[in-house]
Short mmCIF file of C-alpha atoms and ligand atoms in Angstrom, two decimals:
data_model
loop_
_atom_site.label_atom_id
_atom_site.label_comp_id
_atom_site.label_asym_id
_atom_site.label_seq_id
_atom_site.Cartn_x
_atom_site.Cartn_y
_atom_site.Cartn_z
CA MET A 17 113.00 43.71 16.10
CA ASN A 18 116.05 41.85 17.23
CA GLN A 19 119.15 43.87 17.91
CA ILE A 20 122.70 42.90 17.00
CA MET A 21 124.81 44.53 19.68
CA ASP A 22 127.66 46.33 17.97
CA GLY A 23 130.58 45.99 20.40
CA LYS A 24 132.97 47.48 17.89
CA LYS A 25 130.96 50.69 17.49
CA ILE A 26 130.28 51.05 21.24
CA SER A 27 133.93 50.37 22.08
CA ASN A 28 134.96 53.09 19.61
CA GLU A 29 132.66 55.55 21.39
CA ILE A 30 134.27 54.61 24.71
CA LYS A 31 137.77 54.87 23.24
CA ASN A 32 137.03 58.39 22.03
CA GLU A 33 135.83 59.36 25.52
CA ILE A 34 139.02 57.88 26.99
CA LYS A 35 141.18 59.70 24.43
CA GLN A 36 139.79 62.97 25.78
CA GLU A 37 140.51 61.94 29.39
CA VAL A 38 144.06 60.95 28.48
CA SER A 39 144.74 64.35 26.97
CA GLU A 40 143.35 66.04 30.10
CA LEU A 41 145.66 63.93 32.28
CA LYS A 42 148.61 64.78 30.07
CA GLU A 43 147.87 68.49 30.51
CA LYS A 44 148.21 67.88 34.26
CA GLY A 45 151.60 66.25 33.65
CA ILE A 46 150.44 62.64 34.02
CA GLU A 47 151.14 60.29 31.12
CA PRO A 48 149.04 57.15 31.62
CA THR A 49 151.34 54.17 31.11
CA LEU A 50 150.64 50.45 30.83
CA ALA A 51 153.28 47.72 31.10
CA VAL A 52 152.37 44.63 29.08
CA VAL A 53 154.20 41.40 29.88
CA LEU A 54 154.08 38.39 27.58
CA VAL A 55 155.97 35.18 28.32
CA GLY A 56 156.45 32.77 25.42
CA GLU A 57 155.12 32.56 21.91
CA ASP A 58 151.44 31.57 22.22
CA PRO A 59 149.98 32.81 18.90
CA ALA A 60 146.58 33.86 20.32
CA SER A 61 148.26 35.73 23.21
CA LYS A 62 150.53 37.54 20.75
CA ILE A 63 147.48 38.77 18.81
CA TYR A 64 145.67 39.85 22.00
CA VAL A 65 148.73 41.73 23.24
CA SER A 66 149.24 43.43 19.89
CA ASN A 67 145.54 44.52 19.84
CA LYS A 68 145.87 45.91 23.37
CA LYS A 69 148.97 47.89 22.41
CA LYS A 70 147.29 49.30 19.28
CA ALA A 71 144.31 50.42 21.33
CA CYS A 72 146.64 52.14 23.85
CA GLU A 73 148.32 53.97 21.00
CA TYR A 74 144.93 55.12 19.63
CA VAL A 75 143.89 56.78 22.89
CA GLY A 76 147.36 58.12 23.74
CA ILE A 77 148.25 55.72 26.58
CA ARG A 78 151.96 54.90 26.61
CA SER A 79 152.52 51.15 26.53
CA LEU A 80 155.75 49.39 27.41
CA SER A 81 156.26 45.82 26.19
CA TYR A 82 158.16 43.13 28.02
CA LEU A 83 158.37 40.13 25.69
CA LEU A 84 160.10 37.33 27.56
CA PRO A 85 161.24 33.93 26.26
CA LYS A 86 159.20 30.86 27.25
CA GLU A 87 162.12 29.60 29.39
CA THR A 88 161.80 32.61 31.72
CA THR A 89 161.75 31.37 35.33
CA GLU A 90 159.05 32.22 37.84
CA GLU A 91 161.66 34.06 39.88
CA GLU A 92 162.67 36.22 36.92
CA LEU A 93 159.05 37.08 36.15
CA LEU A 94 158.30 37.92 39.80
CA SER A 95 161.39 40.11 39.87
CA LEU A 96 160.23 42.00 36.74
CA VAL A 97 156.77 42.54 38.29
CA GLN A 98 158.45 43.90 41.42
CA THR A 99 160.44 46.39 39.34
CA LEU A 100 157.26 47.49 37.52
CA ASN A 101 155.41 47.81 40.86
CA ASN A 102 158.11 50.19 42.09
CA ARG A 103 158.20 52.42 39.02
CA GLU A 104 156.15 55.56 39.60
CA ASP A 105 155.79 56.23 35.87
CA ILE A 106 153.88 52.94 35.37
CA HIS A 107 150.18 52.97 36.33
CA GLY A 108 148.99 49.60 35.02
CA ILE A 109 150.58 46.14 34.79
CA LEU A 110 149.15 43.40 32.60
CA VAL A 111 150.69 39.93 32.55
CA GLN A 112 149.07 38.09 29.65
CA LEU A 113 147.62 34.68 30.56
CA PRO A 114 148.08 31.76 30.14
CA LEU A 115 151.65 31.56 31.42
CA PRO A 116 153.94 28.60 30.61
CA SER A 117 153.15 25.61 32.86
CA HIS A 118 156.33 25.93 34.98
CA ILE A 119 155.13 29.33 36.28
CA GLN A 120 152.34 29.50 38.88
CA GLU A 121 149.82 32.03 37.62
CA GLU A 122 148.38 32.61 41.06
CA LYS A 123 151.78 33.62 42.46
CA VAL A 124 152.31 36.10 39.65
CA ILE A 125 148.83 37.63 39.98
CA MET A 126 149.36 37.97 43.75
CA SER A 127 152.66 39.78 43.15
CA ILE A 128 151.09 42.64 41.14
CA ASP A 129 150.41 45.78 43.18
CA PRO A 130 146.57 45.84 43.47
CA LYS A 131 146.70 49.58 42.63
CA LYS A 132 148.22 48.68 39.24
CA ASP A 133 146.17 45.53 38.63
CA VAL A 134 144.26 46.74 35.55
CA ASP A 135 143.04 43.18 34.85
CA GLY A 136 141.25 43.10 38.22
CA PHE A 137 142.61 39.62 38.94
CA HIS A 138 144.33 40.27 42.32
CA PRO A 139 142.40 38.85 45.32
CA ILE A 140 142.18 42.37 46.78
CA ASN A 141 140.25 43.55 43.71
CA VAL A 142 138.23 40.32 43.46
CA GLY A 143 137.26 40.68 47.15
CA ALA A 144 136.35 44.35 46.75
CA LEU A 145 134.10 43.48 43.80
CA SER A 146 132.34 40.78 45.78
CA ILE A 147 131.45 43.14 48.65
CA GLY A 148 130.54 46.02 46.35
CA LYS A 149 133.54 48.26 47.07
CA LYS A 150 135.43 50.31 44.49
CA ALA A 151 137.97 48.20 42.64
CA PHE A 152 139.45 47.48 39.26
CA LEU A 153 136.78 45.42 37.51
CA PRO A 154 137.97 42.59 35.26
CA CYS A 155 137.77 43.82 31.68
CA THR A 156 135.50 41.27 29.96
CA PRO A 157 132.77 41.30 32.65
CA ALA A 158 132.92 45.11 32.91
CA GLY A 159 132.70 45.28 29.11
CA ILE A 160 129.57 43.11 29.09
CA ILE A 161 127.80 45.36 31.63
CA GLU A 162 128.78 48.47 29.64
CA LEU A 163 127.57 46.85 26.41
CA LEU A 164 124.17 46.07 27.96
CA LYS A 165 123.84 49.57 29.44
CA ARG A 166 124.79 51.34 26.24
CA SER A 167 122.39 49.09 24.30
CA ASP A 168 119.56 50.19 26.65
CA ILE A 169 119.05 46.70 28.05
CA SER A 170 118.18 46.74 31.73
CA ILE A 171 119.47 44.05 34.07
CA GLU A 172 117.38 44.78 37.16
CA GLY A 173 114.96 41.99 38.01
CA LYS A 174 116.05 39.90 35.02
CA HIS A 175 116.94 36.23 35.32
CA CYS A 176 120.58 36.12 34.19
CA VAL A 177 121.96 32.69 33.35
CA VAL A 178 125.76 32.57 33.27
CA ILE A 179 127.36 29.49 31.72
CA GLY A 180 130.95 29.09 32.90
CA ARG A 181 132.57 29.70 36.29
CA SER A 182 136.10 30.86 35.44
CA ASN A 183 137.87 33.45 37.57
CA ILE A 184 138.27 35.70 34.50
CA VAL A 185 134.65 35.71 33.26
CA GLY A 186 132.02 33.45 34.87
CA LYS A 187 132.50 34.32 38.54
CA PRO A 188 133.05 38.08 38.14
CA ILE A 189 130.21 38.59 35.61
CA SER A 190 127.91 36.78 38.05
CA MET A 191 128.91 39.23 40.80
CA LEU A 192 128.43 42.24 38.51
CA LEU A 193 124.99 41.11 37.28
CA LEU A 194 124.00 40.62 40.92
CA ARG A 195 125.28 44.11 41.73
CA GLU A 196 123.00 45.42 38.93
CA ASN A 197 120.05 43.72 40.67
CA GLY A 198 119.79 40.75 38.33
CA THR A 199 118.78 37.31 39.63
CA VAL A 200 121.74 35.14 38.74
CA THR A 201 122.07 31.42 38.03
CA VAL A 202 125.60 30.12 37.44
CA CYS A 203 125.87 26.94 35.35
CA HIS A 204 128.98 24.88 34.67
CA SER A 205 130.21 21.56 33.33
CA LYS A 206 128.57 19.60 36.16
CA THR A 207 125.15 21.28 35.88
CA VAL A 208 122.60 18.56 35.13
CA ASN A 209 119.62 20.52 33.76
CA LEU A 210 121.48 23.10 31.68
CA LYS A 211 118.94 23.27 28.87
CA GLU A 212 116.00 23.90 31.24
CA LEU A 213 117.94 26.60 33.09
CA CYS A 214 118.96 28.32 29.84
CA GLN A 215 115.33 28.28 28.72
CA GLN A 216 114.50 30.38 31.79
CA GLY A 217 117.15 33.02 31.09
CA ASP A 218 116.15 36.59 30.18
CA ILE A 219 119.87 37.30 29.73
CA ILE A 220 122.30 34.48 28.93
CA VAL A 221 126.08 34.92 29.17
CA ALA A 222 127.92 32.08 27.42
CA ALA A 223 131.55 31.62 28.49
CA ILE A 224 132.01 27.93 27.87
CA GLY A 225 134.70 27.59 25.22
CA LYS A 226 132.69 25.25 22.96
CA ALA A 227 131.87 26.36 19.43
CA ASN A 228 128.15 26.96 18.66
CA PHE A 229 127.11 25.26 21.93
CA ILE A 230 123.95 27.30 22.58
CA THR A 231 121.22 26.57 20.03
CA ALA A 232 117.74 28.04 19.47
CA ASP A 233 115.96 25.18 21.28
CA MET A 234 117.86 26.12 24.49
CA ILE A 235 116.61 29.72 24.75
CA LYS A 236 113.29 31.40 25.32
CA PRO A 237 111.84 33.79 22.74
CA GLY A 238 113.08 37.36 23.31
CA ALA A 239 116.16 36.41 25.35
CA VAL A 240 119.30 38.58 25.32
CA LEU A 241 122.38 36.55 24.37
CA ILE A 242 125.94 37.56 25.25
CA ASP A 243 128.68 35.48 23.65
CA VAL A 244 132.10 35.50 25.31
CA GLY A 245 133.46 32.54 23.31
CA ILE A 246 136.19 32.84 20.71
CA ASN A 247 136.61 29.49 18.98
CA ARG A 248 138.49 28.78 15.79
CA LEU A 249 136.78 26.32 13.45
CA GLU A 250 138.65 23.90 11.22
CA ASN A 251 138.08 26.22 8.25
CA GLY A 252 139.97 28.94 10.15
CA LYS A 253 136.85 31.04 10.85
CA LEU A 254 136.12 32.45 14.31
CA CYS A 255 132.88 31.61 16.03
CA GLY A 256 131.40 32.01 19.48
CA ASP A 257 129.81 29.66 22.02
CA ILE A 258 126.38 30.61 20.67
CA ASP A 259 125.09 29.35 17.34
CA PHE A 260 124.42 32.86 16.02
CA ASN A 261 122.53 31.91 12.85
CA ASP A 262 120.33 29.43 14.67
CA CYS A 263 119.44 31.86 17.49
CA LYS A 264 119.36 35.29 15.87
CA ASP A 265 115.68 35.31 14.84
CA LYS A 266 114.46 34.16 18.26
CA VAL A 267 116.29 36.70 20.46
CA SER A 268 115.64 40.32 21.34
CA ALA A 269 119.39 41.06 21.25
CA ILE A 270 122.59 39.13 20.53
CA THR A 271 126.33 39.84 20.31
CA PRO A 272 128.25 38.76 17.20
CA VAL A 273 131.66 37.04 17.23
CA PRO A 274 133.90 38.76 16.31
CA GLY A 275 132.80 42.34 16.99
CA GLY A 276 130.75 41.84 20.17
CA VAL A 277 132.32 41.34 23.59
CA GLY A 278 135.97 41.27 22.38
CA PRO A 279 136.33 44.98 21.55
CA MET A 280 134.55 45.88 24.80
CA THR A 281 137.21 44.00 26.81
CA ILE A 282 139.92 46.20 25.31
CA ALA A 283 137.93 49.39 25.90
CA MET A 284 137.60 48.47 29.59
CA LEU A 285 141.33 47.79 29.85
CA LEU A 286 141.98 51.34 28.61
CA TYR A 287 139.40 52.63 31.08
CA ASN A 288 141.20 50.82 33.93
CA CYS A 289 144.57 52.25 32.84
CA VAL A 290 143.20 55.79 32.97
CA LEU A 291 141.57 55.09 36.33
CA GLY A 292 144.92 53.82 37.65
CA ALA A 293 146.77 56.84 36.32
CA ARG A 294 144.23 59.22 37.83
CA GLN A 295 144.27 57.51 41.22
CA GLN A 296 148.06 57.23 41.41
CA GLY A 297 148.50 60.77 40.09
CA GLU A 298 146.34 62.11 42.90
CA GLU A 299 148.25 60.31 45.67
N1 GUN B 26 144.09 35.95 28.74
C1 GUN B 26 142.82 35.86 28.27
N2 GUN B 26 142.10 36.93 28.67
C2 GUN B 26 142.95 37.70 29.41
C3 GUN B 26 142.79 38.94 30.09
O1 GUN B 26 141.72 39.57 30.11
N3 GUN B 26 143.91 39.41 30.72
C4 GUN B 26 145.08 38.74 30.72
N4 GUN B 26 146.11 39.28 31.39
N5 GUN B 26 145.25 37.59 30.11
C5 GUN B 26 144.20 37.07 29.46
#
């Protein structure tokens, strides 16, 4: 029987666990607080930020919004981050990406206090992940691992084929699958024998950004397919990087889009906020 991994249901279970933890922290006098910074009017970013804020509200995390005009200078943004770094009542800082082109993302990410970097994008956290030390894990990769674990799919010894090498998904999910004792192949736009490599994958993570890219002829029977893509078709519908209808009868498990990886990303953000609050509260 092939399994459709229900990210929405699993993320709700996690959110309810986090809700409990938040109320325990509040009893100790700590109110977990996330600062969310959005520069400009990118419609997709606005939806993501609004979903993150709603999820915070659901579990009882206080969220503070900083909605800045697209003309905001790099200096102004860096100065806001500095203020948020210094505020003891703020435990997590999230600067929504992408930023307008006149602002260097790397500079902004580097300016966030690693102890408040709930996205796990700061080089200190990236480095800690790569050598297996405790760190904030980036939310989408952490969500994928949690989704596999809670769906009773083991990673150990499996051939994991990751397609995409971004700093947000491809590279960190490769590190995490390796940490879980998977054997990892990372493919990207310059990979020549992509189809053959995909056909060898026990677990395939697709983070390409091309609608319905992975088709049934590219996978082996019984593979586990994880779809990180969110693509909008001309008819306005959302679809992933995996052709779900084409692949669904050949796999042992597959994530839908929407309702697969997306909700897990948000659950992990909440998890990181609580972790930050707990760690800073104990200092
Ligand atoms: N843009 C797309 N995904 C993300 C994410 O996980 N965090 C932030 N800050 N921006 C994003």
